[in-house]
Amino acid sequence: MELLVSELYLLVAAICGGITVIIYSRGRFGNTEINTKLKNRYNDYIAQLETENKKLKGQVNRAKQPVTIPEELATENPIAALSEIVDSIPQLKPYRHLLKSKKAVDFVSNYVQQNPEAVKSIISKFTKQQPSGQLTKEQTAAAEQTL
């Protein structure tokens, strides 16, 4: 009888060991379908982060570019030059709707007609080109703040 009980203990231990090995190997190597889904989600997340990073880098690069207006546009059509200035400065983009308002455009055009020299001096500040190697104090301070 003792021999039968000891054999049963060995049989139960072998069965428990086999079940443990099966559970461990399933957990270790996993279900390939689940692993594939997780890997695809991870790859999609990485791709989404990369596209968002490229988008943000593009916005930063566009913001770093200086505002330039062609001289002929500034002298021939100051309203178009004003629109060009507003479109190129990100902080002024919320005010673009003012250029679509007839009253605002009439006010600006009257101001331009009454004070052409003041408008030309304002526009000339935006049309001047700096040598690419030199930075203004404001640009240097802005670059240091971003670091």
PDB file of N, CA and C in Angstrom, residues 14 22 25 30-31 53 57-58 82 114 116 132 136:
ATOM      1  N   ALA A  14       4.579  14.670 -11.176  1.00  0.00           N
ATOM      2  CA  ALA A  14       4.928  14.746 -12.595  1.00  0.00           C
ATOM      3  C   ALA A  14       3.856  15.508 -13.369  1.00  0.00           C
ATOM      4  N   ILE A  22       3.905  23.814 -19.037  1.00  0.00           N
ATOM      5  CA  ILE A  22       3.008  24.293 -20.100  1.00  0.00           C
ATOM      6  C   ILE A  22       2.582  25.741 -19.835  1.00  0.00           C
ATOM      7  N   SER A  25       5.649  28.054 -20.344  1.00  0.00           N
ATOM      8  CA  SER A  25       6.038  28.244 -21.752  1.00  0.00           C
ATOM      9  C   SER A  25       5.005  29.075 -22.512  1.00  0.00           C
ATOM     10  N   GLY A  30       4.094  33.247 -25.243  1.00  0.00           N
ATOM     11  CA  GLY A  30       2.844  33.945 -25.499  1.00  0.00           C
ATOM     12  C   GLY A  30       2.114  33.494 -26.733  1.00  0.00           C
ATOM     13  N   ASN A  31       0.980  34.082 -26.872  1.00  0.00           N
ATOM     14  CA  ASN A  31       0.139  33.845 -28.024  1.00  0.00           C
ATOM     15  C   ASN A  31       0.637  34.760 -29.132  1.00  0.00           C
ATOM     16  N   ASN A  53       6.085  64.708 -34.448  1.00  0.00           N
ATOM     17  CA  ASN A  53       7.383  65.359 -34.268  1.00  0.00           C
ATOM     18  C   ASN A  53       7.770  66.126 -35.531  1.00  0.00           C
ATOM     19  N   LYS A  57       8.307  70.110 -35.771  1.00  0.00           N
ATOM     20  CA  LYS A  57       9.570  70.648 -36.273  1.00  0.00           C
ATOM     21  C   LYS A  57       9.325  71.603 -37.433  1.00  0.00           C
ATOM     22  N   GLY A  58       8.390  71.258 -38.293  1.00  0.00           N
ATOM     23  CA  GLY A  58       8.046  72.146 -39.412  1.00  0.00           C
ATOM     24  C   GLY A  58       7.486  73.464 -38.916  1.00  0.00           C
ATOM     25  N   LEU A  82       0.248  93.904 -45.949  1.00  0.00           N
ATOM     26  CA  LEU A  82      -0.232  93.713 -44.583  1.00  0.00           C
ATOM     27  C   LEU A  82      -0.752  92.288 -44.386  1.00  0.00           C
ATOM     28  N   GLN A 114      -3.604 108.274 -45.748  1.00  0.00           N
ATOM     29  CA  GLN A 114      -3.313 109.480 -44.986  1.00  0.00           C
ATOM     30  C   GLN A 114      -1.870 109.523 -44.487  1.00  0.00           C
ATOM     31  N   PRO A 116       1.238 107.637 -45.708  1.00  0.00           N
ATOM     32  CA  PRO A 116       2.011 106.671 -46.505  1.00  0.00           C
ATOM     33  C   PRO A 116       3.444 106.488 -46.003  1.00  0.00           C
ATOM     34  N   SER A 132      22.964  86.464 -43.213  1.00  0.00           N
ATOM     35  CA  SER A 132      22.583  85.206 -42.562  1.00  0.00           C
ATOM     36  C   SER A 132      23.460  84.880 -41.364  1.00  0.00           C
ATOM     37  N   THR A 136      20.141  89.331 -34.519  1.00  0.00           N
ATOM     38  CA  THR A 136      19.836  90.475 -33.676  1.00  0.00           C
ATOM     39  C   THR A 136      19.868  90.046 -32.220  1.00  0.00           C
TER      40      THR A 136
END
